[in-house]
GROMACS .gro file of C-alpha atoms in nm:
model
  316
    1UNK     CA    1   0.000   0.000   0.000
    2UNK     CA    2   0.166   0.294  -0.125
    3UNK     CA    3  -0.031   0.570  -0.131
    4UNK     CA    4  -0.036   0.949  -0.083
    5UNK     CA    5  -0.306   1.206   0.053
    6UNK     CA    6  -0.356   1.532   0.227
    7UNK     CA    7  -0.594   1.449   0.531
    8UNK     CA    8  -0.684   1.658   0.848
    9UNK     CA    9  -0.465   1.537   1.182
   10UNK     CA   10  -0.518   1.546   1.537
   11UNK     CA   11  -0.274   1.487   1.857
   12UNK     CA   12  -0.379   1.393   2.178
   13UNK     CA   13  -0.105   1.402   2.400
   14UNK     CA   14  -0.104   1.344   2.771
   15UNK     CA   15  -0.473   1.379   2.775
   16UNK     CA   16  -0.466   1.712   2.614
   17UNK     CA   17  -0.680   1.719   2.259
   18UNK     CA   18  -0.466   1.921   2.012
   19UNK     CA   19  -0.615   2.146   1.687
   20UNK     CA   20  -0.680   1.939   1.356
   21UNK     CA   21  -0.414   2.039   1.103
   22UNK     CA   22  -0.415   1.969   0.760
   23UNK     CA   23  -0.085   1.725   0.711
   24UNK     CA   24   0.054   1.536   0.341
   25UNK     CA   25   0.043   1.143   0.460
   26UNK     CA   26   0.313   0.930   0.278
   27UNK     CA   27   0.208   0.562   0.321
   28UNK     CA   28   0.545   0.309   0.218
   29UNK     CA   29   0.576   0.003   0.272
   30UNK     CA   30   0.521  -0.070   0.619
   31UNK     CA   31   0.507   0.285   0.770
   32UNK     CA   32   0.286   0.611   0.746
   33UNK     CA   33   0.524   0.942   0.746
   34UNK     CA   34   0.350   1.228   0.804
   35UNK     CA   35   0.511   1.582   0.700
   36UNK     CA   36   0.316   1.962   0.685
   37UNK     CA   37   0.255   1.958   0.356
   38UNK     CA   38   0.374   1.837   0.034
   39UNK     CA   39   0.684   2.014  -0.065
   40UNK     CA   40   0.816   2.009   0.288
   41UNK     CA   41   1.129   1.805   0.350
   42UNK     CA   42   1.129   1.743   0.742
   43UNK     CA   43   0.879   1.483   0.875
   44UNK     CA   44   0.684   1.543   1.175
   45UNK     CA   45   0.647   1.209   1.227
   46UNK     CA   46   0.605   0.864   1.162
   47UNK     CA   47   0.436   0.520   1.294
   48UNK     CA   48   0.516   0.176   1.173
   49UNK     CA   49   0.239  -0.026   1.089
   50UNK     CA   50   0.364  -0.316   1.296
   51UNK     CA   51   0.423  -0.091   1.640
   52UNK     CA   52   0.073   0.078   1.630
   53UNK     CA   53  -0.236   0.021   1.785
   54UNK     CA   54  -0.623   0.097   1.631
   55UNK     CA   55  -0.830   0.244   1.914
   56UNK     CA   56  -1.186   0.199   1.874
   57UNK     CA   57  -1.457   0.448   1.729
   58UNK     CA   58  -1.744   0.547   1.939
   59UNK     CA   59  -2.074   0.670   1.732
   60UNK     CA   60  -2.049   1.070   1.774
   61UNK     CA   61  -1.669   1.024   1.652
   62UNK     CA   62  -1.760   0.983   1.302
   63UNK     CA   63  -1.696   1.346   1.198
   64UNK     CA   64  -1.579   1.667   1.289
   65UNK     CA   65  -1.787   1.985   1.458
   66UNK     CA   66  -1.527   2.211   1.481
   67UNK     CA   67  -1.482   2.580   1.297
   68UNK     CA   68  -1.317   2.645   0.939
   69UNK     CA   69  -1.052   2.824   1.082
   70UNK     CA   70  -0.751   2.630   1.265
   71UNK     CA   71  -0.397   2.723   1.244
   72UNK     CA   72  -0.430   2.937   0.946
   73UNK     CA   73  -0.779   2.815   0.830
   74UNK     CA   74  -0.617   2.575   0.575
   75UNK     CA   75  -0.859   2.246   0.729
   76UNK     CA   76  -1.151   2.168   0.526
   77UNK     CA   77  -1.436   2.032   0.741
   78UNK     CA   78  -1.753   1.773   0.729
   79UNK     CA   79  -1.921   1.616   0.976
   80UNK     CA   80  -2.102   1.424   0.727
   81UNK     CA   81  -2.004   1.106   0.619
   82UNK     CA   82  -1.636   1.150   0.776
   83UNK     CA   83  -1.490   0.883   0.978
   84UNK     CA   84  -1.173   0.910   1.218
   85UNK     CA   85  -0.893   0.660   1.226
   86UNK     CA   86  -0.736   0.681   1.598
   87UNK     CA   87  -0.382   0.489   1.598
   88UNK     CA   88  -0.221   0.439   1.931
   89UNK     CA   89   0.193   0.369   1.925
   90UNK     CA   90   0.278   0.072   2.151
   91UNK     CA   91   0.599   0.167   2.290
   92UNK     CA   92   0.578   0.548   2.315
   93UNK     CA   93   0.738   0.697   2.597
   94UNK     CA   94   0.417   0.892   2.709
   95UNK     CA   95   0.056   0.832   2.598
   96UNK     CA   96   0.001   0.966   2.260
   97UNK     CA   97  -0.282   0.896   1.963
   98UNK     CA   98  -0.309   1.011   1.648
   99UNK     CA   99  -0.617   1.129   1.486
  100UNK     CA  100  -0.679   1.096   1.069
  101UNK     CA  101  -1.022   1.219   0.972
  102UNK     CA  102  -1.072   1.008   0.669
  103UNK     CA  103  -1.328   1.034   0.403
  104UNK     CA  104  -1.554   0.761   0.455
  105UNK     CA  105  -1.626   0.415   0.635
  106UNK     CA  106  -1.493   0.242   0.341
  107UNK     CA  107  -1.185   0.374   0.354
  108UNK     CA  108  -1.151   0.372   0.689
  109UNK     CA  109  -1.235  -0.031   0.674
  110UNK     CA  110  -0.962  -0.069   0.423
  111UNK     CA  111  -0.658   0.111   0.634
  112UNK     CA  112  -0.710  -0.102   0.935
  113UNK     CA  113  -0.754  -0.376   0.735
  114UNK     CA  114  -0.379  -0.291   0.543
  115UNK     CA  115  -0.281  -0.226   0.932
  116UNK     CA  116  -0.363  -0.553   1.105
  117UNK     CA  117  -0.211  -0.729   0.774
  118UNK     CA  118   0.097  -0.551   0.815
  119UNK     CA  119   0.124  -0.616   1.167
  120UNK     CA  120   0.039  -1.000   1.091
  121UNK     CA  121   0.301  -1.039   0.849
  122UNK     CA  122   0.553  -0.858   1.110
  123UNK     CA  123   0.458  -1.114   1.368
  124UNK     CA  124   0.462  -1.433   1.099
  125UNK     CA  125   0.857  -1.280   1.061
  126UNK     CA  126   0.985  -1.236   1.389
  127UNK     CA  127   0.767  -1.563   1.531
  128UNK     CA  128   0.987  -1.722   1.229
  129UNK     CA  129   1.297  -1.626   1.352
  130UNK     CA  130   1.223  -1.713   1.677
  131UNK     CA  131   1.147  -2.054   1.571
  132UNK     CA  132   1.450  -2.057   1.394
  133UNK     CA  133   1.647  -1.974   1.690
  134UNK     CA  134   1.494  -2.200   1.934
  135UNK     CA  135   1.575  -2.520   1.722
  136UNK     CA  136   1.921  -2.448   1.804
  137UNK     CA  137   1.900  -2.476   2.175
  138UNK     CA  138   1.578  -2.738   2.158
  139UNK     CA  139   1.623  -2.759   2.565
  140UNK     CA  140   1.460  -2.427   2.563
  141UNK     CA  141   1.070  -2.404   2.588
  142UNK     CA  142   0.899  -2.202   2.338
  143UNK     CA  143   0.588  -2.008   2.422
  144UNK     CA  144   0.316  -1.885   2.206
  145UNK     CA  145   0.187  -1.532   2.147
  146UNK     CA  146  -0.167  -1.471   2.245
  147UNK     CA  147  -0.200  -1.083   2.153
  148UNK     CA  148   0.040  -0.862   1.956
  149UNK     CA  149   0.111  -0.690   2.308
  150UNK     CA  150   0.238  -0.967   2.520
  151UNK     CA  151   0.483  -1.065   2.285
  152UNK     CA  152   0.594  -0.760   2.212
  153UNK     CA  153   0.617  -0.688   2.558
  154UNK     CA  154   0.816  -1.078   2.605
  155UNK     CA  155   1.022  -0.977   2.348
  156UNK     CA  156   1.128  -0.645   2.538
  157UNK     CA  157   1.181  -0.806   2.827
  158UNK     CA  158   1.401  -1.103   2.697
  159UNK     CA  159   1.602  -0.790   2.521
  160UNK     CA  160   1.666  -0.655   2.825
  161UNK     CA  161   1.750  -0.979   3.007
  162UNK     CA  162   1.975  -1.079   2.769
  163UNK     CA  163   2.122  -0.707   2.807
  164UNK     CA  164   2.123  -0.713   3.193
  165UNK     CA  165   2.316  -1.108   3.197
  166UNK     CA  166   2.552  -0.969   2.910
  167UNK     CA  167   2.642  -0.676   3.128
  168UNK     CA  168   2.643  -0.918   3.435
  169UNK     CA  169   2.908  -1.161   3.250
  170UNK     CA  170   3.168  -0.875   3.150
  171UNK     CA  171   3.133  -0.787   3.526
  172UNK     CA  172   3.209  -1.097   3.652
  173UNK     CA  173   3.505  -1.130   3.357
  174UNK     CA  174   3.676  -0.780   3.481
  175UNK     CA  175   3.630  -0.878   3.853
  176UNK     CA  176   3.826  -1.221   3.758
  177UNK     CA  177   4.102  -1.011   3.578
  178UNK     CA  178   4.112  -0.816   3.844
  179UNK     CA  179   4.178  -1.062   4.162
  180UNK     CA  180   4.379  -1.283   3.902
  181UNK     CA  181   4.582  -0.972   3.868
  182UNK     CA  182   4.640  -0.884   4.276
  183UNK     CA  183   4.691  -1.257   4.341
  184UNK     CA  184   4.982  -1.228   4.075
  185UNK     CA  185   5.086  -0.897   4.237
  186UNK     CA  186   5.088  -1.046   4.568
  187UNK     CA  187   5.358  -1.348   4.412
  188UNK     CA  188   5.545  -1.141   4.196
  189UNK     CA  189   5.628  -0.967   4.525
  190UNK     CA  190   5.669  -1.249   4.763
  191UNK     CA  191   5.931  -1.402   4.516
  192UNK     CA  192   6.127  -1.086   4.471
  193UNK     CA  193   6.094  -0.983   4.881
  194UNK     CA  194   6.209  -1.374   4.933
  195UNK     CA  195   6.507  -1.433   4.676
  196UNK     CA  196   6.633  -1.073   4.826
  197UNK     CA  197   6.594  -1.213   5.159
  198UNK     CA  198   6.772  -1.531   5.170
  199UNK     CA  199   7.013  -1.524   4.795
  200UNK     CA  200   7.125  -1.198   4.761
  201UNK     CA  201   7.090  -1.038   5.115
  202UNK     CA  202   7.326  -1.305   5.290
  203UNK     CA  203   7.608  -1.234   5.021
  204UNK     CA  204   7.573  -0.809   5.046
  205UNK     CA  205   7.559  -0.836   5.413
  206UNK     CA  206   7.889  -1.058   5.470
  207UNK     CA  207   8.079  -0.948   5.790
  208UNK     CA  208   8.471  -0.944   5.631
  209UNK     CA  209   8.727  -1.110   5.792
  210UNK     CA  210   9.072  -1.145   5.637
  211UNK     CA  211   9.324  -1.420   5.650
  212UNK     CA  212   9.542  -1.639   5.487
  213UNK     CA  213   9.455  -1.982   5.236
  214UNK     CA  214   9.643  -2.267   5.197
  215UNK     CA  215   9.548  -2.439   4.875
  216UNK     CA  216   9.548  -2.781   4.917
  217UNK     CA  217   9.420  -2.866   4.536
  218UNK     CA  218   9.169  -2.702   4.286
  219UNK     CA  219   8.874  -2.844   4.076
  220UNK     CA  220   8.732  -2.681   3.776
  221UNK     CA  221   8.304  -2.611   3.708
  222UNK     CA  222   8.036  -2.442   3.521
  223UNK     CA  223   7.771  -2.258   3.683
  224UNK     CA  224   7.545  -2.093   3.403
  225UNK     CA  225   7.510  -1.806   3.215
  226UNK     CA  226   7.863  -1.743   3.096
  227UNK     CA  227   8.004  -1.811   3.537
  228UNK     CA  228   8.217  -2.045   3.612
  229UNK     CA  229   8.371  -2.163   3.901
  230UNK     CA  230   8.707  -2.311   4.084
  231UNK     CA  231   8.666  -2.493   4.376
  232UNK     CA  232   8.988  -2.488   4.604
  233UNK     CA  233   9.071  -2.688   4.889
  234UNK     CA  234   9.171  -2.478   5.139
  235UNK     CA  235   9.315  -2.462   5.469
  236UNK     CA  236   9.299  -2.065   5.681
  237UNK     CA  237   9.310  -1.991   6.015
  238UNK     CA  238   8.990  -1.797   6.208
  239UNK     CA  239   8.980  -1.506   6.445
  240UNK     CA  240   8.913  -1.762   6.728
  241UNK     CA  241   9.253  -1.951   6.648
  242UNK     CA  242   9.109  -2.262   6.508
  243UNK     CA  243   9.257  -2.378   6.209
  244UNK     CA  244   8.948  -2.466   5.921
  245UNK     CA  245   8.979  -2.678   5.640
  246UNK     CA  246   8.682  -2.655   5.340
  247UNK     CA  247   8.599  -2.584   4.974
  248UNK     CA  248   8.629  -2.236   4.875
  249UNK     CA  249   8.377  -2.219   4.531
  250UNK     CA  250   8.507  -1.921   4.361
  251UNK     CA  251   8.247  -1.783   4.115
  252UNK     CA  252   8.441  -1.602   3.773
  253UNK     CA  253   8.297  -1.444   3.451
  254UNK     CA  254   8.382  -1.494   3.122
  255UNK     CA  255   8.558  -1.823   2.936
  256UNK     CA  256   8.854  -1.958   3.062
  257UNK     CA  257   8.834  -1.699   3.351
  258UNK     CA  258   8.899  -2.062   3.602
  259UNK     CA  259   9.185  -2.099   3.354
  260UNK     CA  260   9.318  -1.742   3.520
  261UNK     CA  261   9.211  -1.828   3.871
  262UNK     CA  262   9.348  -2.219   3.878
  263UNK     CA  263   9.687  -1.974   3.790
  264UNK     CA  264   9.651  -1.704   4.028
  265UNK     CA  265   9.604  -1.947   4.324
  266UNK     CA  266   9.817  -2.263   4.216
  267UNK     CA  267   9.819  -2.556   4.450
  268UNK     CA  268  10.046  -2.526   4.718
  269UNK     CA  269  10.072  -2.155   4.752
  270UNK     CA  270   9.934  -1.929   4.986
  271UNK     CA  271   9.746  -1.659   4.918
  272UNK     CA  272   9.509  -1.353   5.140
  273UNK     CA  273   9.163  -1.472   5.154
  274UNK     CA  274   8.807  -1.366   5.358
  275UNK     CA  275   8.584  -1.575   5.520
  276UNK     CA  276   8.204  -1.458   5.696
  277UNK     CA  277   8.285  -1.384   6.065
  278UNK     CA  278   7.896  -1.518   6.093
  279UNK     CA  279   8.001  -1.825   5.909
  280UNK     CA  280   8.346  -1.945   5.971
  281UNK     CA  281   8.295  -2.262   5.698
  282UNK     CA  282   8.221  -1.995   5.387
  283UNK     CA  283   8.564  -1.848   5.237
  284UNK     CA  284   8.664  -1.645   4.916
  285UNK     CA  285   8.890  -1.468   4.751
  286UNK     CA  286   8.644  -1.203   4.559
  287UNK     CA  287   8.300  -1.195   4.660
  288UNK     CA  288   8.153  -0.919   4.366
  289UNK     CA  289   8.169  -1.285   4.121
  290UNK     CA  290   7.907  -1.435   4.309
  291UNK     CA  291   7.713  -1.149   4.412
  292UNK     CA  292   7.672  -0.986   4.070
  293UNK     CA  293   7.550  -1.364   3.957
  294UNK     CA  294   7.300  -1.364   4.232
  295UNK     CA  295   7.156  -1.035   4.115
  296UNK     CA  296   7.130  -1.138   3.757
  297UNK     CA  297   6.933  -1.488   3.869
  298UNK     CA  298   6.711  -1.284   4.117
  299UNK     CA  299   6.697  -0.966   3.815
  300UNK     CA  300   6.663  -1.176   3.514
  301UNK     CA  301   6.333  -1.359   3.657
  302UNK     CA  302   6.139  -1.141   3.851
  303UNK     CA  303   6.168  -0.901   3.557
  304UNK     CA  304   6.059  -1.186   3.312
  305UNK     CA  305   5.733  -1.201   3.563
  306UNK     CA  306   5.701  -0.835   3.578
  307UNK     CA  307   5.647  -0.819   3.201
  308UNK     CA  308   5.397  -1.066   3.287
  309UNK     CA  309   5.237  -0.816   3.533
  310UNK     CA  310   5.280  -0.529   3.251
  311UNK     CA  311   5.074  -0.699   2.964
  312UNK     CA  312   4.822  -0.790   3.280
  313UNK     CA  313   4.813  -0.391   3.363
  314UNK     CA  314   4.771  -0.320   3.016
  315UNK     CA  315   4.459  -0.538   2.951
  316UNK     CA  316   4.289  -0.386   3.279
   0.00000   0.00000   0.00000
């Protein structure tokens, strides 16, 4: 039905009975647009067939007893053989209707029949889909539609359901990033306060005490990441007097570096030396080998976890 005519219009808004005006009706499809006159370009408004509602006609509402001149005296008036087509929208935000005088019963027959048709076929469409959607998930019950307004008003409320448990779900989702992300925080620092603690804390904290090795005999090794080791056999005398004898396992960088050491400290010679006052049994010659390997163990994976912890800030 696509038609176009110039017909009187009433609004009743809110209760409150507005003027007639004469309006230019476009009908298209499934929608009436409705603009002031012909050439205009705006429209005032427009209904969709499918979303509208006919209100019923009571016997002195067949015409219109009003004077010739409204708004500019352009509205031609009968009260004849008239009849007035009230349409209702379903989902407007306040109560509206909208009044089209039209010219006789016949015609008025004929646009609520093209109006219930339209919202039939609407309903045939969507009751489709639904149909279509349901035998995908066949655990879920489907319902029939009585009246055009329950299922409208179903289908807004399964809208909004789905809306509300969508919203829900990315809650829940940022709420698990988010502990996930303090529980890692909590680690990340645990590990880093511990290695401190007890690797690299006992070797910057040393109390110094000098003396003099004895090496007894020398043994070669490979730590990891380019350190290597000699381990001497050593005999050095403590503070206390008492004469110790242990394995000294001095850390060097760099290849043949024990090469270097095994020659700096041959077997049989004696050399200056340090041991921990708070622990007679641990001796060295250079303590910055060891140390400096201790911060690159405790360095090299905490910061491999903190990049963790960066791409985890970054997706918050």
């Amino acid at each position: 039905m696509d038609e176009r005519h110039t017909l009187n219009v009433q609004i009743i808004e809110n209760g409150v009975v507005g003027n007639w005006e004469k309006r230019f009706i476009i009908i298209e499809g499934s929608e009436i647009r409705v603009k002031n006159d012909r050439e205009s370009i705006m429209i005032s408004f427009s209904l969709k067939l499918q979303h509208i509602e006919v209100l019923p006609n009571f016997d002195d509402e067949c015409g219109i007893t009003v004077g010739s001149e409204i708004d500019g005296g352009d509205v031609e008036m009968s009260t004849t053989s008239k009849k007035l087509l009230k349409l209702k929208p379903l989902f407007s935000p306040s109560p509206i209707v909208y009044v089209f005088e039209l010219k006789s019963q016949s015609e008025y027959d004929r646009w609520v029949l093209f109006i219930q048709s339209s919202r039939v076929q609407q309903q045939t469409k969507e009751e489709e889909l639904e149909y279509k959607s349901s035998s995908s998930s066949y655990n879920e019950p489907t319902t029939t539609k009585t009246t055009t307004g329950a299922f409208y008003s179903q289908k807004s409320y399964s809208h909004h359901e789905k809306g509300w448990r969508h919203t829900f779900k990315k809650i829940a989702q940022k709420t698990g990033l988010v502990l996930v992300f303090l529980i890692y925080t909590a680690l990340l620092a645990a590990l880093f306060g511990a290695m401190w603690v007890y690797y690299v804390g006992p070797i910057l904290t040393i109390d110094e005490m000098k003396t003099t090795c004895y090496v007894n005999s020398s043994d070669w090794g490979y730590i990891s990441k380019g350190y290597y080791s000699v381990d001497f056999n050593v005999t050095y005398k403590i503070e206390s007097g008492d004469i110790l004898n242990n394995i000294m396992v001095q850390y060097c960088k760099g290849v043949l570096c024990n090469v270097g050491l095994d020659a700096e400290y041959p077997v049989g010679s004696n050399s200056t030396c340090y041991y921990d006052n708070k622990d007679p049994d641990f001796v060295y010659y250079d303590i910055y080998p060891m140390a400096d390997y201790r911060l690159t163990i405790t360095f090299g994976l905490c910061g491999s976890l903190f990049g963790i912890w960066i791409i985890f800030l970054i997706i918050l």
